[in-house]
Structures are given as C-alpha cells and as structure tokens.
Coordinates of C-alpha atoms in Angstrom, one line a residue:
Chain A
X1 CA 28.9 19.8 -14.8
X2 CA 26.4 19.5 -12.4
X3 CA 23.9 21.9 -14.5
X4 CA 24.5 19.6 -17.6
X5 CA 23.5 17.0 -15.7
X6 CA 20.8 18.3 -13.8
X7 CA 19.1 19.1 -17.4
X8 CA 20.2 15.7 -18.9
X9 CA 18.6 14.1 -15.8
X10 CA 15.5 16.6 -16.5
X11 CA 15.1 15.6 -20.4
X12 CA 15.3 11.9 -19.6
X13 CA 12.4 12.0 -16.6
X14 CA 10.7 14.4 -19.6
X15 CA 11.0 11.6 -22.3
X16 CA 10.2 9.0 -19.4
X17 CA 6.7 10.7 -18.7
X18 CA 5.9 11.5 -22.5
X19 CA 6.4 7.5 -23.0
X20 CA 3.8 7.0 -19.6
X21 CA 1.4 9.3 -21.9
X22 CA 1.8 7.4 -25.1
X23 CA 1.4 4.3 -23.4
X24 CA -1.8 6.1 -21.2
X25 CA -3.3 6.8 -24.8
X26 CA -2.6 3.0 -25.7
X27 CA -4.5 2.5 -22.7
X28 CA -7.1 4.2 -23.7
X29 CA -7.3 3.6 -27.0
X30 CA -6.3 0.0 -27.7
X31 CA -9.0 -2.9 -28.6
X32 CA -9.2 -5.4 -26.6
X33 CA -7.6 -6.0 -22.8
X34 CA -4.4 -8.1 -24.3
X35 CA -3.3 -4.8 -26.2
X36 CA -4.1 -2.3 -23.5
X37 CA -2.0 -5.1 -21.1
X38 CA 1.2 -4.7 -24.2
X39 CA 0.9 -1.0 -23.7
X40 CA 0.5 -0.5 -20.4
X41 CA 3.4 -2.6 -19.1
X42 CA 6.1 -1.7 -21.6
X43 CA 5.6 2.1 -21.0
X44 CA 5.5 1.5 -17.3
X45 CA 9.0 -0.5 -17.3
X46 CA 10.2 1.8 -19.6
X47 CA 8.9 5.2 -18.6
X48 CA 10.5 4.1 -15.5
X49 CA 13.5 3.4 -16.3
X50 CA 14.0 6.4 -18.1
X51 CA 12.6 8.7 -15.2
X52 CA 14.4 6.8 -12.5
X53 CA 17.9 7.4 -14.7
X54 CA 17.2 10.8 -15.3
X55 CA 16.6 11.2 -11.3
X56 CA 19.3 9.3 -10.6
X57 CA 21.7 11.9 -12.7
X58 CA 20.3 14.7 -10.8
X59 CA 20.3 13.5 -7.7
X60 CA 24.3 12.2 -8.0
X61 CA 25.5 9.6 -6.0
X62 CA 24.0 9.3 -2.4
X63 CA 21.7 7.2 -0.3
X64 CA 18.5 8.5 -2.7
X65 CA 20.7 7.3 -5.8
X66 CA 20.0 4.0 -4.2
X67 CA 16.2 4.2 -3.0
X68 CA 15.5 5.6 -6.7
X69 CA 17.6 2.1 -7.9
X70 CA 15.8 0.0 -5.3
X71 CA 12.3 1.9 -6.5
X72 CA 13.3 0.8 -10.1
X73 CA 14.0 -2.8 -9.7
X74 CA 10.9 -3.3 -7.6
X75 CA 9.1 -1.8 -10.6
X76 CA 11.0 -4.3 -12.8
X77 CA 10.0 -6.9 -10.8
X78 CA 5.8 -6.2 -9.9
X79 CA 5.0 -4.6 -13.2
X80 CA 6.0 -7.7 -15.6
X81 CA 5.0 -10.0 -13.5
X82 CA 1.6 -8.5 -12.5
X83 CA 1.0 -8.0 -16.8
X84 CA 1.6 -11.6 -17.0
X85 CA -0.4 -12.7 -14.2
X86 CA -3.6 -10.4 -15.6
X87 CA -2.9 -11.5 -19.4
X88 CA -2.7 -15.1 -18.1
X89 CA -6.3 -14.6 -16.0
X90 CA -7.4 -12.8 -18.2
X91 CA -7.0 -15.5 -21.4
X92 CA -7.7 -18.5 -19.2
X93 CA -11.2 -16.4 -18.3
X94 CA -11.8 -16.8 -21.9
X95 CA -11.3 -13.7 -23.7
X96 CA -10.5 -14.1 -26.8
X97 CA -7.6 -11.8 -28.5
X98 CA -9.1 -9.5 -30.7
X99 CA -6.7 -11.0 -33.1
X100 CA -8.2 -13.9 -33.1
X101 CA -7.0 -17.0 -30.8
X102 CA -3.2 -17.7 -31.6
X103 CA -2.0 -21.6 -32.2
X104 CA 0.5 -21.8 -28.9
X105 CA -2.5 -21.8 -27.0
X106 CA -5.0 -24.2 -29.4
X107 CA -2.4 -26.6 -28.9
X108 CA -2.3 -26.0 -25.0
X109 CA -6.2 -27.0 -25.1
X110 CA -5.8 -30.2 -26.7
X111 CA -3.9 -31.2 -23.8
X112 CA -0.5 -31.1 -25.0
X113 CA 2.6 -29.9 -23.3
X114 CA 3.2 -26.1 -21.9
Chain B
X1 CA 18.0 21.0 -7.3
X2 CA 14.7 22.3 -6.4
X3 CA 13.0 23.4 -9.5
X4 CA 11.4 26.3 -8.8
X5 CA 9.7 28.8 -11.0
X6 CA 8.4 32.4 -10.2
X7 CA 4.9 32.9 -11.0
X8 CA 3.6 29.2 -11.0
X9 CA 2.7 27.3 -7.7
X10 CA 3.1 23.9 -8.8
X11 CA 1.6 23.0 -5.6
X12 CA -1.4 25.0 -6.4
X13 CA -1.7 23.4 -9.5
X14 CA -0.9 20.1 -8.0
X15 CA -3.6 20.1 -5.3
X16 CA -6.2 21.1 -7.9
X17 CA -5.0 18.4 -10.4
X18 CA -5.1 15.8 -7.3
X19 CA -8.6 17.3 -6.1
X20 CA -10.2 17.2 -9.5
X21 CA -8.9 13.6 -9.6
X22 CA -10.7 12.5 -6.2
X23 CA -14.2 14.0 -6.9
X24 CA -14.1 12.2 -10.5
X25 CA -13.6 9.2 -8.7
X26 CA -15.7 9.5 -5.5
X27 CA -18.6 10.0 -8.6
X28 CA -17.7 7.3 -10.4
X29 CA -17.7 4.9 -7.1
X30 CA -21.0 6.5 -6.2
X31 CA -22.5 5.9 -9.6
X32 CA -21.5 2.2 -10.1
X33 CA -23.4 -0.8 -9.2
X34 CA -20.8 -3.5 -9.3
X35 CA -18.6 -4.0 -6.5
X36 CA -15.7 -5.0 -7.9
X37 CA -15.2 -2.0 -9.7
X38 CA -16.2 0.3 -6.4
X39 CA -13.0 -1.5 -4.6
X40 CA -10.8 -1.0 -7.4
X41 CA -11.8 2.5 -7.3
X42 CA -11.4 3.0 -3.8
X43 CA -8.0 2.0 -4.4
X44 CA -7.3 4.1 -6.9
X45 CA -9.0 7.0 -4.3
X46 CA -6.7 5.9 -1.6
X47 CA -3.6 6.4 -4.0
X48 CA -4.8 9.7 -5.3
X49 CA -5.0 10.9 -1.4
X50 CA -2.0 9.8 -0.2
X51 CA -0.1 11.5 -2.9
X52 CA -2.6 14.7 -2.0
X53 CA -0.9 14.1 1.2
X54 CA 2.3 14.1 0.4
X55 CA 2.2 17.4 -1.3
X56 CA 0.7 18.5 2.0
X57 CA 3.7 17.3 3.5
X58 CA 2.1 14.8 5.7
X59 CA 4.5 12.2 5.0
X60 CA 3.8 9.8 8.1
X61 CA -0.2 9.7 7.1
X62 CA 1.0 9.4 3.3
X63 CA 2.6 6.4 4.3
X64 CA -0.5 5.1 6.3
X65 CA -2.7 5.4 4.0
X66 CA -0.9 3.8 1.1
X67 CA -0.4 0.8 3.1
X68 CA -3.7 0.8 4.7
X69 CA -6.1 2.3 2.5
X70 CA -4.4 1.2 -1.0
X71 CA -3.4 -2.2 0.2
X72 CA -5.0 -4.1 2.9
X73 CA -8.5 -2.7 3.1
X74 CA -8.8 -3.2 -0.4
X75 CA -7.8 -7.3 0.4
X76 CA -10.3 -7.3 3.0
X77 CA -13.1 -5.4 0.7
X78 CA -12.4 -8.6 -1.7
X79 CA -13.0 -11.0 1.5
X80 CA -16.3 -9.1 2.5
X81 CA -17.4 -9.3 -0.9
X82 CA -16.6 -13.3 -1.2
X83 CA -19.0 -13.7 1.8
X84 CA -21.9 -11.6 0.0
X85 CA -23.4 -11.3 -3.0
X86 CA -21.4 -8.7 -5.0
X87 CA -23.8 -6.2 -6.3
X88 CA -25.5 -3.9 -4.5
X89 CA -29.3 -4.0 -5.0
X90 CA -31.5 -1.6 -6.9
X91 CA -32.4 1.1 -4.9
X92 CA -35.9 3.0 -6.3
X93 CA -35.6 6.4 -6.8
X94 CA -37.9 7.7 -4.0
X95 CA -35.7 6.0 -1.1
X96 CA -32.4 7.6 -2.8
X97 CA -34.0 10.9 -2.4
X98 CA -33.7 11.4 1.5
X99 CA -30.1 10.3 2.1
X100 CA -28.9 11.9 -0.9
X101 CA -30.4 15.7 0.5
X102 CA -28.7 14.6 3.4
X103 CA -25.1 13.6 1.9
X104 CA -25.2 17.3 0.0
X105 CA -26.6 18.9 3.4
X106 CA -23.7 17.5 5.1
X107 CA -21.4 18.4 2.5
X108 CA -22.9 22.0 1.8
X109 CA -22.3 22.4 6.0
X110 CA -18.8 21.0 5.5
X111 CA -17.6 23.2 3.1
X112 CA -19.1 25.9 4.6
X113 CA -17.2 25.3 7.6
X114 CA -13.7 25.0 5.8
X115 CA -14.1 28.5 5.0
X116 CA -13.5 29.2 8.7
X117 CA -10.1 27.0 8.6
X118 CA -7.1 28.9 8.7
X119 CA -4.6 28.6 5.6
X120 CA -2.4 25.5 5.2
X121 CA 0.4 26.6 7.0
X122 CA -0.8 29.7 8.8
X123 CA 1.8 30.2 11.6
X124 CA -1.0 31.5 13.5
X125 CA -3.5 28.8 13.2
X126 CA -4.1 27.0 16.6
X127 CA -2.4 23.8 15.7
X128 CA 0.6 25.9 14.9
X129 CA 0.6 28.1 17.4
X130 CA -0.1 26.2 20.8
X131 CA 0.5 23.1 21.4
X132 CA 2.1 22.1 18.2
X133 CA 4.7 24.6 18.7
X134 CA 5.6 23.6 22.0
X135 CA 6.4 19.8 20.9
X136 CA 8.2 21.1 17.9
X137 CA 10.3 23.4 20.5
X138 CA 10.7 20.3 23.4
X139 CA 10.9 17.4 21.1
X140 CA 15.0 17.7 20.3
X141 CA 15.8 18.9 24.1
X142 CA 13.4 16.2 25.7
X143 CA 14.2 13.1 23.5
X144 CA 16.5 13.8 20.5
X145 CA 14.4 12.4 17.8
X146 CA 14.3 14.0 14.9
X147 CA 10.7 13.0 13.7
X148 CA 8.5 15.0 15.5
X149 CA 5.5 12.8 14.8
X150 CA 6.7 9.7 16.1
X151 CA 7.9 11.2 19.5
X152 CA 4.5 12.7 19.9
X153 CA 2.7 9.9 18.8
X154 CA 4.7 7.3 21.2
X155 CA 5.9 9.4 23.8
X156 CA 3.9 12.4 24.5
X157 CA 1.3 11.3 23.6
X158 CA 1.9 7.5 24.1
X159 CA -1.3 6.7 26.2
X160 CA -3.2 7.5 23.3
X161 CA -1.5 5.3 21.1
X162 CA -1.8 2.4 23.5
X163 CA -5.6 3.0 23.2
X164 CA -5.5 2.7 19.6
X165 CA -3.6 -0.3 19.8
X166 CA -6.0 -1.6 21.6
X167 CA -8.7 -0.8 19.4
X168 CA -6.7 -2.7 16.6
X169 CA -6.6 -5.6 18.8
X170 CA -10.1 -4.8 19.9
X171 CA -10.6 -5.1 15.7
X172 CA -8.8 -8.6 15.5
X173 CA -10.9 -9.8 18.1
X174 CA -14.1 -8.7 16.4
X175 CA -13.2 -10.3 12.9
X176 CA -12.7 -13.3 14.9
X177 CA -15.5 -13.5 16.4
X178 CA -17.5 -13.1 13.5
X179 CA -15.6 -15.1 11.1
X180 CA -13.3 -17.4 13.2
X181 CA -9.6 -17.5 13.0
X182 CA -10.1 -19.6 9.2
X183 CA -8.6 -22.4 11.5
X184 CA -10.9 -25.0 9.7
X185 CA -9.7 -24.2 6.3
X186 CA -6.2 -25.9 7.9
X187 CA -8.2 -29.1 8.3
X188 CA -10.1 -28.8 4.8
X189 CA -8.7 -31.4 2.7
X190 CA -11.3 -30.9 -0.1
X191 CA -9.9 -27.4 -1.3
X192 CA -7.7 -28.1 -4.7
X193 CA -5.6 -25.4 -6.3
X194 CA -7.9 -23.9 -8.5
X195 CA -7.5 -23.9 -12.3
X196 CA -9.8 -23.3 -14.9
X197 CA -8.3 -23.9 -18.4
X198 CA -4.8 -24.6 -19.5
X199 CA -3.3 -21.8 -19.3
X200 CA -3.6 -21.2 -15.6
X201 CA -0.1 -21.9 -14.6
X202 CA 1.2 -18.8 -12.9
X203 CA 4.9 -19.8 -12.6
X204 CA 5.7 -16.1 -13.2
X205 CA 4.1 -15.2 -10.1
X206 CA 5.2 -17.5 -8.1
X207 CA 8.7 -16.7 -8.9
X208 CA 7.9 -13.0 -8.5
X209 CA 6.2 -13.6 -4.9
X210 CA 9.3 -15.8 -3.7
X211 CA 11.6 -12.6 -4.6
X212 CA 9.4 -10.2 -3.3
X213 CA 8.3 -11.6 -0.2
X214 CA 11.6 -11.2 1.8
X215 CA 11.8 -7.8 0.3
X216 CA 8.5 -6.8 1.8
X217 CA 9.6 -8.4 5.0
X218 CA 12.7 -6.5 5.1
X219 CA 11.4 -3.3 4.0
X220 CA 9.0 -3.6 6.7
X221 CA 11.8 -3.5 9.4
X222 CA 13.5 -0.7 7.4
X223 CA 9.9 1.3 8.1
X224 CA 9.5 0.3 12.0
X225 CA 13.6 1.0 12.8
X226 CA 13.6 4.0 10.5
X227 CA 10.3 5.7 12.0
X228 CA 12.4 7.7 14.5
X229 CA 14.4 9.4 11.6
X230 CA 11.8 9.7 8.8
X231 CA 8.6 8.4 7.9
X232 CA 7.2 5.6 9.2
X233 CA 6.7 3.7 12.6
X234 CA 5.0 0.4 13.9
X235 CA 1.6 1.2 12.3
X236 CA 3.0 1.4 8.9
X237 CA 5.6 -1.4 9.4
X238 CA 3.3 -3.9 11.1
X239 CA 1.0 -3.1 7.8
X240 CA 4.3 -4.4 5.5
X241 CA 4.8 -7.1 7.4
X242 CA 1.3 -8.7 7.1
X243 CA 1.2 -7.5 3.3
X244 CA 4.2 -10.0 3.0
X245 CA 2.1 -12.7 4.7
X246 CA -0.9 -11.7 2.5
X247 CA 1.6 -12.0 -0.6
X248 CA 2.1 -15.6 0.5
X249 CA -1.3 -16.6 1.1
X250 CA -2.7 -15.0 -2.2
X251 CA 0.1 -17.0 -4.4
X252 CA 0.9 -20.0 -2.6
X253 CA -2.2 -20.6 -0.5
X254 CA -3.6 -20.4 2.3
X255 CA -3.2 -23.7 3.8
X256 CA 0.8 -23.4 3.1
X257 CA 0.7 -19.7 4.8
X258 CA -1.0 -20.9 7.8
X259 CA 1.6 -23.6 8.3
X260 CA 3.9 -21.2 8.3
X261 CA 2.3 -18.4 10.4
X262 CA -0.2 -20.4 12.7
X263 CA -3.5 -18.5 13.2
X264 CA -3.0 -19.1 16.6
X265 CA 0.6 -17.4 16.7
X266 CA -0.6 -14.3 14.9
X267 CA -3.4 -14.6 17.8
X268 CA -0.7 -14.5 20.8
X269 CA 1.6 -12.0 18.8
X270 CA -1.1 -10.0 18.4
X271 CA -2.1 -9.7 22.3
X272 CA 2.0 -10.0 23.1
X273 CA 2.5 -6.4 21.5
X274 CA -0.5 -4.7 23.7
X275 CA 1.5 -6.7 26.5
X276 CA 4.6 -5.1 25.9
X277 CA 3.2 -1.6 25.2
X278 CA 1.3 -2.0 28.5
X279 CA 4.4 -3.6 30.6
X280 CA 6.3 -0.9 29.5
X281 CA 4.2 1.8 31.0
X282 CA 4.2 -0.3 34.1
X283 CA 8.1 -0.8 34.4
X284 CA 8.3 3.1 34.4
X285 CA 5.8 3.2 37.5
X286 CA 7.7 0.5 39.2
X287 CA 11.0 2.3 38.7
X288 CA 9.5 5.8 40.3
X289 CA 7.6 7.4 37.0
X290 CA 4.1 8.0 36.0
X291 CA 2.6 5.6 33.2
X292 CA 5.0 5.0 30.1
X293 CA 7.1 8.3 31.6
X294 CA 9.6 6.6 29.7
X295 CA 12.6 8.9 31.2
X296 CA 11.9 6.2 34.0
X297 CA 12.1 3.5 32.2
X298 CA 15.5 2.3 33.2
X299 CA 16.6 2.5 36.7
X300 CA 19.3 5.4 37.4
X301 CA 21.9 2.8 37.9
X302 CA 21.1 1.0 34.9
X303 CA 21.0 3.8 32.7
X304 CA 24.4 4.9 33.4
X305 CA 25.9 1.3 32.5
X306 CA 24.4 1.7 28.7
X307 CA 27.3 2.7 27.1
X308 CA 27.6 5.3 24.9
X309 CA 28.5 4.4 21.3
X310 CA 25.0 3.1 20.8
X311 CA 24.0 6.9 19.5
X312 CA 27.7 8.4 19.5
X313 CA 29.4 9.9 22.4
X314 CA 26.5 12.3 23.9
X315 CA 27.4 16.0 24.0
X316 CA 27.0 18.0 27.8
X317 CA 24.3 20.1 26.7
X318 CA 21.8 17.5 24.9
X319 CA 22.2 14.2 27.1
X320 CA 21.4 11.0 25.6
X321 CA 17.4 10.3 26.6
X322 CA 18.3 6.6 26.9
X323 CA 14.7 5.8 28.3
X324 CA 12.9 7.7 25.7
X325 CA 15.2 6.1 22.8
X326 CA 14.5 2.6 24.4
X327 CA 10.8 3.4 25.7
X328 CA 9.7 4.3 22.2
X329 CA 11.6 1.5 20.2
X330 CA 10.0 -1.4 23.0
X331 CA 6.3 0.3 22.2
X332 CA 6.6 0.9 18.8
X333 CA 7.5 -2.8 18.4
X334 CA 4.6 -3.6 20.6
X335 CA 2.7 -1.6 17.8
X336 CA 4.2 -3.8 15.1
X337 CA 3.4 -7.1 16.7
X338 CA -0.2 -6.1 17.3
X339 CA -1.0 -4.2 14.2
X340 CA 0.8 -7.4 11.7
X341 CA -0.7 -10.2 13.7
X342 CA -4.2 -8.2 14.1
X343 CA -4.2 -8.0 9.9
X344 CA -3.4 -11.2 9.4
X345 CA -5.6 -12.4 11.8
X346 CA -8.3 -10.7 9.7
X347 CA -6.9 -11.8 6.3
X348 CA -7.2 -15.4 7.8
X349 CA -10.7 -14.6 8.9
X350 CA -11.7 -13.5 5.7
X351 CA -10.4 -15.8 3.7
X352 CA -10.3 -19.0 5.7
X353 CA -14.2 -18.1 5.7
X354 CA -15.0 -17.6 2.0
X355 CA -13.6 -21.3 1.6
X356 CA -16.2 -22.8 2.6
X357 CA -18.7 -21.5 0.7
X358 CA -17.2 -21.5 -2.9
X359 CA -19.3 -19.4 -5.3
X360 CA -21.7 -20.6 -8.1
X361 CA -19.7 -20.1 -11.5
X362 CA -16.4 -20.4 -10.0
X363 CA -13.6 -22.2 -12.4
X364 CA -13.1 -25.3 -10.8
X365 CA -11.4 -28.2 -12.5
X366 CA -10.1 -31.6 -11.5
X367 CA -12.7 -31.8 -8.6
X368 CA -14.0 -34.4 -9.8
Chain C
X1 CA 11.2 23.0 -15.4
X2 CA 11.5 19.3 -17.0
X3 CA 10.5 18.0 -13.7
X4 CA 7.7 19.7 -13.7
X5 CA 6.6 18.8 -17.3
X6 CA 7.5 15.5 -16.4
X7 CA 4.9 15.5 -13.4
X8 CA 2.4 17.0 -15.5
X9 CA 2.7 14.3 -18.1
X10 CA 2.4 11.7 -15.7
X11 CA -0.6 13.4 -14.5
X12 CA -2.2 13.1 -17.6
X13 CA -1.4 9.6 -17.8
X14 CA -2.8 9.0 -14.4
X15 CA -6.0 10.4 -15.3
X16 CA -6.3 8.4 -18.9
X17 CA -5.5 5.7 -16.6
X18 CA -8.8 6.8 -13.9
X19 CA -10.9 7.0 -17.5
X20 CA -9.9 3.2 -18.6
X21 CA -10.5 2.3 -14.6
X22 CA -14.3 3.8 -15.5
X23 CA -15.2 2.5 -18.3
X24 CA -13.0 -0.5 -18.7
X25 CA -15.7 -3.1 -20.5
X26 CA -14.2 -5.7 -18.6
X27 CA -12.3 -6.0 -15.0
X28 CA -9.3 -7.1 -16.3
X29 CA -8.8 -3.8 -17.6
X30 CA -10.2 -2.2 -14.8
X31 CA -6.8 -4.3 -12.8
X32 CA -4.8 -3.4 -15.4
X33 CA -5.6 0.5 -15.0
X34 CA -5.3 0.7 -11.3
X35 CA -2.2 -1.4 -11.6
X36 CA -0.7 0.8 -14.2
X37 CA -2.2 3.9 -12.2
X38 CA -0.1 2.7 -9.1
X39 CA 3.3 2.6 -11.2
X40 CA 2.7 6.5 -12.5
X41 CA 2.3 7.3 -8.7
X42 CA 5.2 5.7 -7.9
X43 CA 7.2 7.6 -10.4
X44 CA 4.9 10.9 -9.3
X45 CA 5.8 10.8 -6.0
X46 CA 9.3 10.0 -6.9
X47 CA 9.3 13.8 -9.0
X48 CA 7.5 15.4 -6.7
X49 CA 9.9 14.5 -4.0
X50 CA 12.6 16.1 -6.3
X51 CA 10.9 19.1 -7.3
X52 CA 9.9 20.0 -3.5
X53 CA 13.5 19.0 -2.4
X54 CA 12.4 16.2 -0.2
X55 CA 13.6 13.1 -1.2
X56 CA 12.3 11.3 1.8
X57 CA 9.3 11.0 -0.1
X58 CA 11.2 8.2 -1.9
X59 CA 10.4 6.0 0.9
X60 CA 6.7 6.1 0.3
X61 CA 7.1 5.7 -3.1
X62 CA 9.0 2.1 -2.3
X63 CA 6.0 1.6 -0.6
X64 CA 3.6 2.1 -3.1
X65 CA 6.0 0.1 -5.6
X66 CA 5.2 -2.9 -3.2
X67 CA 1.9 -2.9 -2.4
X68 CA 0.8 -2.2 -5.5
X69 CA 1.4 -5.4 -7.2
X70 CA -0.3 -7.4 -3.9
X71 CA -3.2 -5.5 -4.2
X72 CA -3.0 -6.1 -8.4
X73 CA -2.7 -9.8 -7.5
X74 CA -5.6 -9.8 -4.9
X75 CA -7.8 -8.2 -7.7
X76 CA -6.7 -10.7 -10.4
X77 CA -7.0 -13.6 -8.2
X78 CA -10.2 -12.6 -6.9
X79 CA -11.8 -11.8 -10.1
X80 CA -10.4 -15.0 -11.8
X81 CA -10.8 -17.6 -9.2
X82 CA -13.2 -15.8 -6.7
X83 CA -11.3 -17.2 -4.2
X84 CA -8.5 -15.3 -2.0
X85 CA -7.4 -18.6 -0.3
X86 CA -6.4 -21.4 -2.8
X87 CA -2.7 -21.8 -4.4
X88 CA -2.1 -21.0 -7.3
X89 CA -0.8 -23.8 -9.5
X90 CA 2.0 -23.9 -11.8
X91 CA 1.3 -26.9 -13.7
X92 CA -0.9 -27.9 -16.6
X93 CA -4.1 -29.6 -15.3
X94 CA -4.9 -33.1 -16.9
X95 CA -7.8 -33.2 -18.8
X96 CA -9.7 -35.6 -20.5
X97 CA -7.4 -38.7 -19.2
X98 CA -4.9 -38.2 -21.6
X99 CA -1.2 -37.5 -20.7

C-alpha cells in the first residue's frame, strides 16, 4: 500500500514537472507577453497542484502534509494574483496583444463601465 | 521515503546544474546596461544561490538569503533606482580593461584558493574538527536546544550577534540620515493614486494582499518562535515581518502604511530591540554572571519558581536551562524588533523620498 | 526515482525561465519569468526536501512562496508606475469629463 502510494505520488510529481516544463516551453516560444503570462500562470498553478498532491501522497498524514497544503494555498493565492496584476500593468502600459486589441477594452477606453 | 539511487549522485548533479545557472545569470548581469534587468536577474541569482545553500544543508543561511536577497534587497534596489537615472553610463573599452583584469585576477586567486579547501563535509576539516565539533557536542547539555545554529548565534557567540544587531541599527540610522524617515510623504497631499489608463484597477491584487498580509505576519512569528527547533530566528523573522509591512505599502500606498506603522514607531522599535538585547546582557551581569551569560539571567530563587510544565517534566540528567531558553528567546525578540523596524525604516526612507521627485514619463492621470 | 525525474524537469524549466528573463523583449517578460522561476523554486525545494529526506526545507519553500509574490508586485509596480509609494487604485479613473 505504502509502496503504491509512493509510486503514485512520484508519478503525480513527475506529471507536475512535465506540466511545468510545457509551461516553460510556452513562455519561451509564445509570441507576446499575454500569451506567455497565460502559459506561465496556468502551468504554474496546475503543476504545483499535481506536484504537491503527489508529495502529500508520499508523506502520508503528518505536519509535513499540512505544510505542503500551506505551500499550495500560498501558490494558489499569489500566482494568479501576480499574473493578473502583470497582465493588467502590461495592458495599461500600452502593450497591444498579438491577436489585436479586443472589444471589452475598447469599450472601457470610451469611459464606460468596467 | 528517500529516493536513493546507487551510482547516481543527485547532490553533485544538482550542484553542477545550479552552479551553471549562477554563472549564466552573473554573465547576463554583467552584460546588461538596464538597471531593472540587472535587479530582476539579481533576484534570480539570490533564488538559485538559496537553493544551492539548501542543497548544502545550510538551511538557516538559505532562509536569510531567500528573505533578504530575493525579497528586501530587490525592493531596496528598486528604491535606489528611483532616486537615480536607471541606466548605467556607457564606459569606454579602455576604462573597462583594468577592472576586468583585476576582477579576473582576484577570481583566479580565489579559485586557486579553493583547491586547498577541505572537501564538503570532510570530518577532519578545521571547521568540523575543533570549535564546530565542540559546539555540536556541548549544545545539548548546555542548553537543550535542537538547532545548534541558533544556539551558537545567540548564546555562545551572543556578543557577536549583539554587534551585528547594532550594525543593522546603524544601517537604519545611516539611511535615515541620507534619505530621511520618509515622513514628508505623510504630509504630502499632492500624491494622487497613480493610474495610467482605464485598465488600471487592481482589485484582485488588493484582495490577495489583504489575505496575505496577516498570513505573512503570522508566518514571521512562526519563524521567530520556531527558531530554536528548526531553521529560522530573529533575523529571518524580522525581515519577513517587514515584508508584510512593505507589501501593504506597495498595494495600499505609503501614506496608509505610515498611518498604521508610524515612522516614529519604527524608529523607536529599532532602538528598543538593541536596548532589549543589551539589557538582557546587563541583567546577567547584575545577577552575578558575565555579559550575556544566560545561565545567570534569573536569580536562583526566581528560577526555582518557574513551573516545569512549560517545557514538560525535566529529567535529572538534563535539567532545564531556563536562563538559556528565556535569554535566547528575549534576545531573539530584540533582534526581531531591530531587524523588522530597520527594514521598514529603510523602505520608508527610499519610498518616501522617491515620491518627491516624480520621474519624467511616469503615467499619472487625474492630477490636473 | 520519479522524484528525481521531477526535480530534473523543474530544473530544465527553470533554465528556460532564465533564458526568458535574459532575453525577454519587454520588462514584463522578465518579471513574468522571475515570478514563474520563483514558483518553480518553491516546488523544487519541496522536492529536494523529500529526495534528501529533510522535510524541514518546506519552511524555506513556504517563505519563498510569500516573498516571491511581494517581489513580483514591487517589480510590476516599479516598472508600471515608477513609484513604490503610491497606492494602487480600485476604480476606473474618470476620463474626458463623462460619467
């Protein structure tokens, strides 16, 4: 049982690392800031979730698990917020998205509601 | 639980990869002319070197590197860039020649010197053989504290650490003398919330910061009081506590933060920390010991009154060292006060100063 | 074994992030790379703690997760607003006298 949990946890962690790797490739290859933010933030949270779930399976139920869950909570709190702030700052600084500016923002620019 | 594989030295492989990363980052820092890129890369450098320290099993140092190198020093450097031009001046090739030769020469000497260093973890090396070993053997009997790093820092070499605390306090004074306490920022009524365009509304950030600030402060106290048992202590906890204040200032504005944590208050706490530390030392003298000799922190009749349940029942072979426990706790509190207040004061100095001189080209609407 | 593979994957991802941080045409790319690098460092520390059997490293991972956010916000705010002191707004500023 413990052995199965170990392998399952290791597999999840490796899957998380694979996701992080894919995200890093996206950050390297995507054409503009927004697509890169998209790649980084999604794979960061997803990879972290998989990886920490895996480590939780390995550690069993202990104080270590609590700390792992805390790490997960912090990443889930901070990573999306930072990505949002970054995209927001990039847009308001005048970086036009690669796909062209989109309608919601044009409406905003006219001074309408948010 | 440990994934040990024969024939594969994970430690060595990790070391090699991290060192290559460090070299690449340093080369990039040296090559860039933009200060902001350099600051970001230096943050990355701190992160990588902290991971490296963790791999070397120096958890306390890694902790400090993480909070100071990657956290506060990045922010202070940003504040410094605000007060300067933000780009390195072009230097002609000839003037770069001598520094390059000097740097390479010193680097070569250092690399040559490392050849004589003992291997990592070598039991016969001077660091492990004499004093370090004595500390490791004696700490359990002398103090009953599991984290030897904390024991050495705050008890065996408490006088050194007092000096370091005073140095940190002096840093606060130095920055305050040069840049002021940032108090003019409080009185300044012309500062508008900055907003460049319609997309500039940071609701998500404010909510996330509101959630995080208490957690960061709480974590600082965990690091503070867990320092006897695991990695951590007053220095790290102080910086983390200061980071909570800095995050508040970054998101909600310096004025609001200064209303909550007044510069005068920060100043006072910085001095109080040093006073508490030195006061503990003097108390030990008054009660018949040496300076910072915690075994004499309490007079005997008071020490006998301390209830055993605080640390659990004592066994006769290893009596509770109440003086050591409470002395270390008190001076770590002093360090926490001084470090946290110093970091906040330095941040106030830089951030408050930079409000006075808005940079050209800063997006600022609604100021008309 | 799998954990070491995961650590290796993370290290490769971190190297790619360094590449983006060095190249990154705009500063936002660099900040993004730094932030993502920090998150991966947190995960790497957690994994290293397990591989070396030292779960105490999780304390350091925790502090990275917190510090990384503050640094990212500071860099973002600095680069966007050239100020560390001004508050970030919650409302859309009125423009051109309408509304």
